[in-house]
XYZ file of C-alpha atoms in Angstrom:
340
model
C -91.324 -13.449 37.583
C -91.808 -15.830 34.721
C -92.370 -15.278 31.193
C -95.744 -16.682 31.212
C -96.951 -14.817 34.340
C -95.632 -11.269 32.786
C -98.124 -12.028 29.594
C -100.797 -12.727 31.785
C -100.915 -9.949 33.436
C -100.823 -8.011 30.466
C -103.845 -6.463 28.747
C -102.804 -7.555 25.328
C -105.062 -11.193 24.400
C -102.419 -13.610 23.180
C -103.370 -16.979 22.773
C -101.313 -19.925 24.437
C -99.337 -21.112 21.673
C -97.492 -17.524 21.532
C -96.838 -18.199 24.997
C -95.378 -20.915 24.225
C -92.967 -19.589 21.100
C -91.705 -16.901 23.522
C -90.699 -19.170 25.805
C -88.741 -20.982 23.580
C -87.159 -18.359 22.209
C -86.104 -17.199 25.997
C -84.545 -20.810 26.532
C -82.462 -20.404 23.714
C -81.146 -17.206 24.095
C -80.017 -18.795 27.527
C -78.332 -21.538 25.840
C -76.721 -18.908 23.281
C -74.485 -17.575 26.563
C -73.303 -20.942 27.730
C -69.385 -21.109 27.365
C -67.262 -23.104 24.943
C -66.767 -26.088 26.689
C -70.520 -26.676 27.235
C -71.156 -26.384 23.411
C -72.783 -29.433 21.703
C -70.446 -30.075 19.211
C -68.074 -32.152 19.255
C -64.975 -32.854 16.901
C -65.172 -35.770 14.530
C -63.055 -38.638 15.840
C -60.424 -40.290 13.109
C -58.878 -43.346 12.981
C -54.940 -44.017 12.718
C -55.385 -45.838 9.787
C -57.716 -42.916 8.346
C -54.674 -40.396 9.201
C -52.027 -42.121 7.364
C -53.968 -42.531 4.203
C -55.320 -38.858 4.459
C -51.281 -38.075 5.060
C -50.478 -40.630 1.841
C -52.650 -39.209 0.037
C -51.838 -35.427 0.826
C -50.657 -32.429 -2.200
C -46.573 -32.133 -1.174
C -45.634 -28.299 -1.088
C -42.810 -29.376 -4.116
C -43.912 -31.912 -6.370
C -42.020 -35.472 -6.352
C -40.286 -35.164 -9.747
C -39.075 -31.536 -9.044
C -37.475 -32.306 -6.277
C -36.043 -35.446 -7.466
C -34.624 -33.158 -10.316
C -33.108 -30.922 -7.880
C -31.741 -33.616 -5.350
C -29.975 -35.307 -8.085
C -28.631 -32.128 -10.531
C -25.600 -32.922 -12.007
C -25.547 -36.784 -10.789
C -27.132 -37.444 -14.105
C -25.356 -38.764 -16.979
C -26.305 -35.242 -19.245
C -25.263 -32.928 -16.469
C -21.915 -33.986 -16.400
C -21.878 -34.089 -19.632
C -23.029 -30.368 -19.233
C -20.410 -29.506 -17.009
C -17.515 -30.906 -18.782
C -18.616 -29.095 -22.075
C -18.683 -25.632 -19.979
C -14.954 -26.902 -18.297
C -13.682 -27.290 -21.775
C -15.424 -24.464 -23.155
C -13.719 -22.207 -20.297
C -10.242 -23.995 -20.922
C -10.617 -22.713 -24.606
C -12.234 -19.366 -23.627
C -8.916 -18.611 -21.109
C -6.428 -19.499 -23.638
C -8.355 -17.181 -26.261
C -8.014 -14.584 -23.679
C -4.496 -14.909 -22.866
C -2.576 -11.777 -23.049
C 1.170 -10.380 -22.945
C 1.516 -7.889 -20.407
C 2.999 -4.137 -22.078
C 6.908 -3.979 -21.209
C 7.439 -7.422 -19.470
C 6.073 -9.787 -21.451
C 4.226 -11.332 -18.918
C 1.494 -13.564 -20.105
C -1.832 -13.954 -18.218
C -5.094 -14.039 -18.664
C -7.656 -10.968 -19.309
C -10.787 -10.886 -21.277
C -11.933 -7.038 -19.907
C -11.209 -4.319 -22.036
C -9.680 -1.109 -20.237
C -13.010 0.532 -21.371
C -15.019 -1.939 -19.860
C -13.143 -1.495 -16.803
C -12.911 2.013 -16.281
C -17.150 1.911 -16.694
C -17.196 -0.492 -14.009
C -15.197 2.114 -11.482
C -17.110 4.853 -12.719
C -18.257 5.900 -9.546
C -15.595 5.015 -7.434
C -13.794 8.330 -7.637
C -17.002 10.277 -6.772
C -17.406 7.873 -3.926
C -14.002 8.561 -2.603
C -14.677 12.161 -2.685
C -18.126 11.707 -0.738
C -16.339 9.709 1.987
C -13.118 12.309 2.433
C -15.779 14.901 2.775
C -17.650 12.878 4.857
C -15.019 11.913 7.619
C -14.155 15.477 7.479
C -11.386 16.441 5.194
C -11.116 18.444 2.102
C -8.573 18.546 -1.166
C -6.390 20.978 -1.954
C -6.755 23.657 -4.275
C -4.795 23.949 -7.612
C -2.542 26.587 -6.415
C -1.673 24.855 -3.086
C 2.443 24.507 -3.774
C 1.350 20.817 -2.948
C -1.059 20.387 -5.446
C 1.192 21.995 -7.861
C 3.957 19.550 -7.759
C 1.519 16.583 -8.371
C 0.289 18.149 -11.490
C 3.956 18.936 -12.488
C 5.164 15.264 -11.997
C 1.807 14.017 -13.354
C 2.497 16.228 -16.757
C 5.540 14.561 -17.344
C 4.621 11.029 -16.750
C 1.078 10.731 -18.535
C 2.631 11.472 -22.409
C 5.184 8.448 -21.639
C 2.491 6.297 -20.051
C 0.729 5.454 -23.041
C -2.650 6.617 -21.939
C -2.917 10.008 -23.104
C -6.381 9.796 -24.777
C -7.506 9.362 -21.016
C -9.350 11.896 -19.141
C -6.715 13.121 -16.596
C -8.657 14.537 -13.025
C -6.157 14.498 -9.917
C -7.129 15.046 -6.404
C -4.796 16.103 -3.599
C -6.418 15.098 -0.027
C -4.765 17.068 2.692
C -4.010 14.280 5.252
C -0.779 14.576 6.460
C -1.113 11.070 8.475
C -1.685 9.193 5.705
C 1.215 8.103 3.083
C -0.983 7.030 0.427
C -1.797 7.737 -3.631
C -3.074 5.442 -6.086
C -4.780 5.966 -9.293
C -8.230 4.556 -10.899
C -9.040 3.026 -14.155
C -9.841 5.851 -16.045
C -7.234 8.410 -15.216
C -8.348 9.407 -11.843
C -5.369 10.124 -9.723
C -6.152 11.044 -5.729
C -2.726 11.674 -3.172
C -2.754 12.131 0.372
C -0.564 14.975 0.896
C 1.163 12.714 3.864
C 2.972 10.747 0.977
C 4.774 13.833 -0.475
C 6.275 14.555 3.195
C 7.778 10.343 2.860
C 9.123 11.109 -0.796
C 11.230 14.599 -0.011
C 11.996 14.840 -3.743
C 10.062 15.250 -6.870
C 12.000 12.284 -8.010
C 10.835 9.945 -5.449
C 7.003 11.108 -6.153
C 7.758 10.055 -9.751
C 8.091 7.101 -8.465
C 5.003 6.783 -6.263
C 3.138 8.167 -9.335
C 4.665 6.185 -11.926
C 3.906 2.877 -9.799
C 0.625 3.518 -9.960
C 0.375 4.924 -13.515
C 2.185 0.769 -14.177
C -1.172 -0.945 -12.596
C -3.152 0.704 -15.153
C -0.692 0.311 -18.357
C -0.448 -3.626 -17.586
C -4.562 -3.003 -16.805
C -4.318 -5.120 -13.306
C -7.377 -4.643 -12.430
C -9.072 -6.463 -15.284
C -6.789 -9.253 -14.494
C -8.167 -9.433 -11.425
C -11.465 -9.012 -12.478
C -10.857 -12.205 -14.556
C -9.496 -14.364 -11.955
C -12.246 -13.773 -9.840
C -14.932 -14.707 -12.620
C -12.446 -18.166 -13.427
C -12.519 -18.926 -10.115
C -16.265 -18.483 -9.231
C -16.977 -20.222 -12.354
C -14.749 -23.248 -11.307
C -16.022 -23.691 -7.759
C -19.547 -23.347 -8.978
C -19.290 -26.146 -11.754
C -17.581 -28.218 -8.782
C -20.547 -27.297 -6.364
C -22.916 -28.381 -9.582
C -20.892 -31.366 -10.669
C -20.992 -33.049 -7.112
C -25.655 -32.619 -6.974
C -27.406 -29.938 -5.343
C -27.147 -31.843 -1.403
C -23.735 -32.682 -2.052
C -22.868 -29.750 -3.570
C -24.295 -27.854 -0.696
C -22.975 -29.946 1.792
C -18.896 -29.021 0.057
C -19.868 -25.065 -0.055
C -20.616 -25.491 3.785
C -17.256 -27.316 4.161
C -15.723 -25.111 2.312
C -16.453 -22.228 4.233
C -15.393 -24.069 7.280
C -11.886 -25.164 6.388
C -11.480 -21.124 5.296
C -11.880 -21.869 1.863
C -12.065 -18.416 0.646
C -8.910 -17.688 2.793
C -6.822 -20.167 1.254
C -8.156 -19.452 -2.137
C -6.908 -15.293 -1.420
C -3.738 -16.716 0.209
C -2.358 -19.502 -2.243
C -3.917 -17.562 -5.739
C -4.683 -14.072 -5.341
C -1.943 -13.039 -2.853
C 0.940 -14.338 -4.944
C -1.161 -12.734 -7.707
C -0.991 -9.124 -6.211
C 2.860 -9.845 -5.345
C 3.613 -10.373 -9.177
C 1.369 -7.183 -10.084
C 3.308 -5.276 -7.652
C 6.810 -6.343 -8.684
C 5.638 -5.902 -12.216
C 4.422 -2.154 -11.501
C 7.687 -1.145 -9.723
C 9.479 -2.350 -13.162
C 7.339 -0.698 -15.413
C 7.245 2.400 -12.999
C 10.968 2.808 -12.825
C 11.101 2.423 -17.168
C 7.848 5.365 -16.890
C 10.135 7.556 -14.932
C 13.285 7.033 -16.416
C 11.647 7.702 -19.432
C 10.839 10.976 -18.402
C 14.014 11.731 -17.394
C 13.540 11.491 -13.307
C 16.191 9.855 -11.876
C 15.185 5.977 -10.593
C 17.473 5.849 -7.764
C 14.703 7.711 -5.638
C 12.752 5.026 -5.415
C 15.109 3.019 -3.469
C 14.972 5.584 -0.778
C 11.058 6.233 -0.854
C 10.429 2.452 -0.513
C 13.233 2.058 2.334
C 11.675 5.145 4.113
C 8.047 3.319 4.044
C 9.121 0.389 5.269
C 11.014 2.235 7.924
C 7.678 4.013 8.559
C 5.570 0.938 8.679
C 7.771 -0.784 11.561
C 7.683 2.411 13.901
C 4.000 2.843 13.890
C 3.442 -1.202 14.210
C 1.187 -1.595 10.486
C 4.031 -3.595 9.111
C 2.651 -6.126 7.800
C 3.997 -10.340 8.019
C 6.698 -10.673 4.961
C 4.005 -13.915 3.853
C 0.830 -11.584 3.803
C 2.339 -8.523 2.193
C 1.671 -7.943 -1.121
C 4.289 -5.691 -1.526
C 7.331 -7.337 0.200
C 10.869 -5.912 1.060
C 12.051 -8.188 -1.905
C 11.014 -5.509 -4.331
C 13.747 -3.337 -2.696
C 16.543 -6.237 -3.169
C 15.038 -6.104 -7.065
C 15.343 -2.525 -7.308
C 18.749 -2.600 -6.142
C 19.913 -4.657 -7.985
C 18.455 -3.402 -11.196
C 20.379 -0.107 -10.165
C 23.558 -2.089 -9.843
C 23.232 -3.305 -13.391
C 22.307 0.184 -14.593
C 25.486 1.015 -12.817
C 27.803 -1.209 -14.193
C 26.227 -0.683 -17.975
């Protein structure tokens, strides 16, 4: 039944125009629940022309100019100019930094304090004791006959070391699988007990410990601390120098061709070689010095290399930054000592 039928049949009195609102009212809540694609409007139709001038005239995402700026950094006559005043002022600042190494005479460059340094490995020693408890293991106590020997050796080499205002701490990790001791900036000494099976003698772990002790007298780790700021401060004026797309486009190409491998193979390799050589020489004057006999290290370092080759970690004479030269050196230091 209609709408107009239903109100005339009803007792209310409505006159005709009402009828006729209603009605209207019922045809457009009809239209209300036609779909989408039946909807009267329609989008508004644009020209090609009209499209490229709204595209012309369109706000870029980065302005013009800054992006010119940033396409062509250090193409510019003043960036260069920039960059060769920071080369030069790096040139002067490495040659104000140069340094003679304690006992050799070694110059290099170095322009961290040993203070500044041991604050930067601050937290490495109690990070090495959260990962040995972690995996598992624990340190020995202080009356472990072990423990007791490290502190014994360690007593005698520390007042001959030249770093007795240090705060001393050693740590003696019971690993017997691991031959291994080194010492942080700072004074903190950690040995796997595995290493004082190797040495046999409390000579030859004077040795081990006074090797150690020798990276931190001729402060080795600043130096490498320093090359590693020289050299990211020299590949980033080159990266600068050559403009942002450029210089983008040589970091990628660097990073293909292995860059950062060559740069640890032909600088910081031969780098670690000289440290070590330089540490076994200032170890065996440490330990001579405090009257343990040198000769055991000849025998400690031919019974880790003699270790390395039977379980396979030997590693190629090229990438070792301890090489069997050092044992040549040694020997024939002792054959000079011998004949003097």
């Amino acid at each position: 039944m209609t709408a107009p039928r239903l109100l005339q049949n009803s007792s209310l009195s409505i006159n005709r125009p009402t009828i006729f609102l209603i009605h209207r009212t019922a045809i457009s809540s009809i239209s209300r629940r036609r779909t989408f694609s039946q909807c009267h409007y329609r989008p508004q139709q644009h020209s090609e022309r009209e499209l490229q001038e709204r595209l012309q005239a369109a706000r870029p995402l980065v302005p013009h100019r800054a992006a010119r700026k940033f396409t062509q950094a250090g193409s510019s006559r003043n960036s260069r100019l920039t960059v060769i005043a920071t080369v030069l002022a790096a040139i002067g600042f490495y040659f104000y930094n140069s340094q003679t190494v304690p006992v050799t005479g070694r110059r290099r460059f170095n322009f961290l304090s040993d203070s500044m340094v041991a604050r930067a490995h601050s937290k490495a020693a109690a990070q090495v004791i959260e990962q040995v408890r972690a995996q598992g293991g624990h340190f020995l106590s202080e009356w472990d006959p072990r423990t007791i020997l490290v502190r014994r050796v360690m007593k005698r080499l520390i007042p001959v070391s030249g770093m007795t205002d240090l705060n001393w701490e050693i740590f003696v990790i019971a690993d017997n699988r691991t031959a291994n001791a080194f010492v942080l900036p700072g004074g903190k000494v950690f040995v796997h007990s595995g290493i004082i099976n190797v040495c046999r003698s409390e000579d030859a772990l004077a040795a081990v410990l006074g090797h150690e002790i020798a990276h931190n007298t001729a402060s080795h780790a600043a130096e490498r601390l320093s090359a590693a700021w020289v050299g990211n401060l020299t590949a980033g004026s080159l990266f600068f120098l050559a403009g942002a797309l450029p210089g983008l486009a040589l970091f990628g190409l660097w990073n293909v061709v292995g860059g950062y491998y060559l740069q640890d193979l032909l600088f910081y390799l031969p780098m670690g070689r000289k440290q070590e050589s330089e540490a076994d020489y200032i170890g065996l004057m440490m330990m001579a010095e405090a009257c343990y006999d040198p000769r055991a290290a000849l025998g400690f370092w031919q019974r880790m290399h003699a270790l390395q080759h039977v379980s396979g970690e030997e590693a190629p004479e090229m990438l070792s930054t301890h090489p069997s030269v050092s044992l040549a050196h040694i020997a024939e230091k002792f054959g000079q000592t011998d004949e003097t």
